[in-house]
Amino acid sequence: MRALVIVDAANVVGSVPDGWWRDRRGATERLRDRLVSCAAEGLAGHPGPLDIVLVVEGAARGVESVPGVRVEESPGSGDDRITELVAETQERTRLVITADRELRRRVVELGAEVTGPRAVVGDR
């Protein structure tokens, strides 16, 4: 079974000071497009192919899924939706990408691995 990678879109987008605050949706679409190659090629310690879910909230709602990256809109807190996804997929290897300390704590308690935004955005 493929590993499931759940990406905290707001946190990862916010980790790169590239003007994302002027166009949150556009920044989220750029992140989604970068994740397509990760789905095929994998990430450090997680060879591809991977199932990737990009969790969006707020102004980033409306970003469409693309082949390789499923976009999941959170009706409320993105952190809550990410935690739910981790809890719903106990039978799989799960990797959550975020720098949010509280979210990291919550998902680790459910058995997920965590890594920071650099795993997908590099040192830009």
PDB file of C-alpha atoms in Angstrom:
ATOM      1  CA  MET A   1       0.000   0.000   0.000  1.00  0.00           C
ATOM      2  CA  ARG A   2       1.306   3.455  -0.883  1.00  0.00           C
ATOM      3  CA  ALA A   3       2.326   5.832   1.867  1.00  0.00           C
ATOM      4  CA  LEU A   4      -0.092   8.706   2.447  1.00  0.00           C
ATOM      5  CA  VAL A   5       1.427  12.190   2.576  1.00  0.00           C
ATOM      6  CA  ILE A   6      -0.818  14.877   4.046  1.00  0.00           C
ATOM      7  CA  VAL A   7       0.338  18.442   3.437  1.00  0.00           C
ATOM      8  CA  ASP A   8      -0.716  21.385   5.616  1.00  0.00           C
ATOM      9  CA  ALA A   9      -1.113  23.847   2.732  1.00  0.00           C
ATOM     10  CA  ALA A  10      -1.427  27.014   4.823  1.00  0.00           C
ATOM     11  CA  ASN A  11       1.636  26.179   6.895  1.00  0.00           C
ATOM     12  CA  VAL A  12       3.820  25.125   3.982  1.00  0.00           C
ATOM     13  CA  VAL A  13       2.810  28.076   1.791  1.00  0.00           C
ATOM     14  CA  GLY A  14       3.450  30.406   4.721  1.00  0.00           C
ATOM     15  CA  SER A  15       6.980  29.056   5.163  1.00  0.00           C
ATOM     16  CA  VAL A  16       8.197  30.670   1.930  1.00  0.00           C
ATOM     17  CA  PRO A  17       8.277  34.495   1.993  1.00  0.00           C
ATOM     18  CA  ASP A  18       7.468  34.928  -1.695  1.00  0.00           C
ATOM     19  CA  GLY A  19       4.457  37.248  -1.442  1.00  0.00           C
ATOM     20  CA  TRP A  20       1.963  34.421  -0.859  1.00  0.00           C
ATOM     21  CA  TRP A  21      -0.174  36.741   1.293  1.00  0.00           C
ATOM     22  CA  ARG A  22      -1.142  38.729  -1.815  1.00  0.00           C
ATOM     23  CA  ASP A  23      -2.485  35.623  -3.579  1.00  0.00           C
ATOM     24  CA  ARG A  24      -3.043  32.682  -1.236  1.00  0.00           C
ATOM     25  CA  ARG A  25      -4.896  30.660  -3.816  1.00  0.00           C
ATOM     26  CA  GLY A  26      -2.175  31.141  -6.449  1.00  0.00           C
ATOM     27  CA  ALA A  27       0.529  30.214  -3.923  1.00  0.00           C
ATOM     28  CA  THR A  28      -1.422  27.077  -3.017  1.00  0.00           C
ATOM     29  CA  GLU A  29      -1.769  26.147  -6.691  1.00  0.00           C
ATOM     30  CA  ARG A  30       2.007  26.497  -7.125  1.00  0.00           C
ATOM     31  CA  LEU A  31       2.559  24.228  -4.114  1.00  0.00           C
ATOM     32  CA  ARG A  32       0.076  21.695  -5.510  1.00  0.00           C
ATOM     33  CA  ASP A  33       1.926  21.674  -8.824  1.00  0.00           C
ATOM     34  CA  ARG A  34       5.293  21.100  -7.071  1.00  0.00           C
ATOM     35  CA  LEU A  35       3.784  18.155  -5.205  1.00  0.00           C
ATOM     36  CA  VAL A  36       2.962  16.309  -8.446  1.00  0.00           C
ATOM     37  CA  SER A  37       6.612  15.287  -8.908  1.00  0.00           C
ATOM     38  CA  CYS A  38       6.796  14.242  -5.235  1.00  0.00           C
ATOM     39  CA  ALA A  39       3.828  11.930  -5.778  1.00  0.00           C
ATOM     40  CA  ALA A  40       5.657  10.151  -8.570  1.00  0.00           C
ATOM     41  CA  GLU A  41       9.254  10.295  -7.332  1.00  0.00           C
ATOM     42  CA  GLY A  42       8.742  10.164  -3.560  1.00  0.00           C
ATOM     43  CA  LEU A  43      10.302  12.081  -0.686  1.00  0.00           C
ATOM     44  CA  ALA A  44      13.323  11.362   1.513  1.00  0.00           C
ATOM     45  CA  GLY A  45      12.652   8.067   3.264  1.00  0.00           C
ATOM     46  CA  HIS A  46       9.418   7.520   1.330  1.00  0.00           C
ATOM     47  CA  PRO A  47       9.934   6.202  -2.200  1.00  0.00           C
ATOM     48  CA  GLY A  48       7.270   6.940  -4.788  1.00  0.00           C
ATOM     49  CA  PRO A  49       4.685   6.578  -5.839  1.00  0.00           C
ATOM     50  CA  LEU A  50       2.911   8.315  -2.959  1.00  0.00           C
ATOM     51  CA  ASP A  51      -0.693   9.299  -2.346  1.00  0.00           C
ATOM     52  CA  ILE A  52      -0.665  13.025  -1.599  1.00  0.00           C
ATOM     53  CA  VAL A  53      -3.484  14.997  -0.005  1.00  0.00           C
ATOM     54  CA  LEU A  54      -3.156  18.790   0.158  1.00  0.00           C
ATOM     55  CA  VAL A  55      -5.437  20.161   2.889  1.00  0.00           C
ATOM     56  CA  VAL A  56      -6.599  23.716   2.189  1.00  0.00           C
ATOM     57  CA  GLU A  57      -8.641  26.201   4.163  1.00  0.00           C
ATOM     58  CA  GLY A  58      -9.765  29.818   3.998  1.00  0.00           C
ATOM     59  CA  ALA A  59      -8.748  31.807   0.928  1.00  0.00           C
ATOM     60  CA  ALA A  60      -7.171  28.723  -0.667  1.00  0.00           C
ATOM     61  CA  ARG A  61     -10.517  26.934  -0.982  1.00  0.00           C
ATOM     62  CA  GLY A  62     -11.418  26.247  -4.577  1.00  0.00           C
ATOM     63  CA  VAL A  63      -7.996  24.935  -5.595  1.00  0.00           C
ATOM     64  CA  GLU A  64      -8.644  21.922  -7.799  1.00  0.00           C
ATOM     65  CA  SER A  65      -7.143  18.457  -7.510  1.00  0.00           C
ATOM     66  CA  VAL A  66      -4.756  17.333 -10.254  1.00  0.00           C
ATOM     67  CA  PRO A  67      -3.462  13.880 -11.143  1.00  0.00           C
ATOM     68  CA  GLY A  68      -1.181  12.861  -8.285  1.00  0.00           C
ATOM     69  CA  VAL A  69      -2.438  15.399  -5.746  1.00  0.00           C
ATOM     70  CA  ARG A  70      -5.887  15.317  -4.167  1.00  0.00           C
ATOM     71  CA  VAL A  71      -6.965  18.651  -2.721  1.00  0.00           C
ATOM     72  CA  GLU A  72      -9.119  18.363   0.386  1.00  0.00           C
ATOM     73  CA  GLU A  73     -11.021  21.475   1.476  1.00  0.00           C
ATOM     74  CA  SER A  74     -11.439  21.885   5.191  1.00  0.00           C
ATOM     75  CA  PRO A  75     -14.756  23.456   6.167  1.00  0.00           C
ATOM     76  CA  GLY A  76     -13.134  24.716   9.369  1.00  0.00           C
ATOM     77  CA  SER A  77      -9.692  24.212  10.845  1.00  0.00           C
ATOM     78  CA  GLY A  78      -7.196  22.652   8.461  1.00  0.00           C
ATOM     79  CA  ASP A  79      -5.363  21.188  11.457  1.00  0.00           C
ATOM     80  CA  ASP A  80      -8.527  19.402  12.573  1.00  0.00           C
ATOM     81  CA  ARG A  81      -9.089  17.968   9.090  1.00  0.00           C
ATOM     82  CA  ILE A  82      -5.473  16.769   8.898  1.00  0.00           C
ATOM     83  CA  THR A  83      -5.841  15.073  12.281  1.00  0.00           C
ATOM     84  CA  GLU A  84      -9.063  13.405  11.092  1.00  0.00           C
ATOM     85  CA  LEU A  85      -7.369  12.122   7.934  1.00  0.00           C
ATOM     86  CA  VAL A  86      -4.529  10.647  10.007  1.00  0.00           C
ATOM     87  CA  ALA A  87      -7.025   8.986  12.371  1.00  0.00           C
ATOM     88  CA  GLU A  88      -9.059   7.573   9.450  1.00  0.00           C
ATOM     89  CA  THR A  89      -6.040   5.895   7.832  1.00  0.00           C
ATOM     90  CA  GLN A  90      -4.452   3.923  10.684  1.00  0.00           C
ATOM     91  CA  GLU A  91      -3.619   0.989   8.399  1.00  0.00           C
ATOM     92  CA  ARG A  92      -1.250   3.075   6.266  1.00  0.00           C
ATOM     93  CA  THR A  93       2.102   4.752   6.624  1.00  0.00           C
ATOM     94  CA  ARG A  94       1.245   8.439   7.063  1.00  0.00           C
ATOM     95  CA  LEU A  95       3.569  11.408   6.721  1.00  0.00           C
ATOM     96  CA  VAL A  96       2.322  14.881   7.640  1.00  0.00           C
ATOM     97  CA  ILE A  97       4.178  17.890   6.288  1.00  0.00           C
ATOM     98  CA  THR A  98       3.891  20.899   8.601  1.00  0.00           C
ATOM     99  CA  ALA A  99       5.938  23.060  10.940  1.00  0.00           C
ATOM    100  CA  ASP A 100       3.006  23.604  13.308  1.00  0.00           C
ATOM    101  CA  ARG A 101       4.123  22.224  16.689  1.00  0.00           C
ATOM    102  CA  GLU A 102       0.657  21.504  18.045  1.00  0.00           C
ATOM    103  CA  LEU A 103      -0.434  19.735  14.854  1.00  0.00           C
ATOM    104  CA  ARG A 104       2.791  17.718  14.894  1.00  0.00           C
ATOM    105  CA  ARG A 105       2.059  16.607  18.459  1.00  0.00           C
ATOM    106  CA  ARG A 106      -1.515  15.603  17.585  1.00  0.00           C
ATOM    107  CA  VAL A 107      -0.615  13.482  14.560  1.00  0.00           C
ATOM    108  CA  VAL A 108       2.411  11.826  16.174  1.00  0.00           C
ATOM    109  CA  GLU A 109       0.101  10.659  18.972  1.00  0.00           C
ATOM    110  CA  LEU A 110      -1.908   8.916  16.234  1.00  0.00           C
ATOM    111  CA  GLY A 111       1.181   7.197  14.839  1.00  0.00           C
ATOM    112  CA  ALA A 112       1.996   9.471  11.897  1.00  0.00           C
ATOM    113  CA  GLU A 113       5.454  10.616  10.955  1.00  0.00           C
ATOM    114  CA  VAL A 114       6.107  14.340  10.489  1.00  0.00           C
ATOM    115  CA  THR A 115       8.528  16.470   8.554  1.00  0.00           C
ATOM    116  CA  GLY A 116       8.835  20.157   7.881  1.00  0.00           C
ATOM    117  CA  PRO A 117       7.999  22.230   4.799  1.00  0.00           C
ATOM    118  CA  ARG A 118      11.554  21.973   3.426  1.00  0.00           C
ATOM    119  CA  ALA A 119      10.732  18.415   2.408  1.00  0.00           C
ATOM    120  CA  VAL A 120       8.634  19.852  -0.434  1.00  0.00           C
ATOM    121  CA  VAL A 121       9.702  23.487  -0.890  1.00  0.00           C
ATOM    122  CA  GLY A 122      13.459  23.208  -0.348  1.00  0.00           C
ATOM    123  CA  ASP A 123      15.589  26.155   0.721  1.00  0.00           C
ATOM    124  CA  ARG A 124      13.975  28.774  -1.508  1.00  0.00           C
TER     125      ARG A 124
END
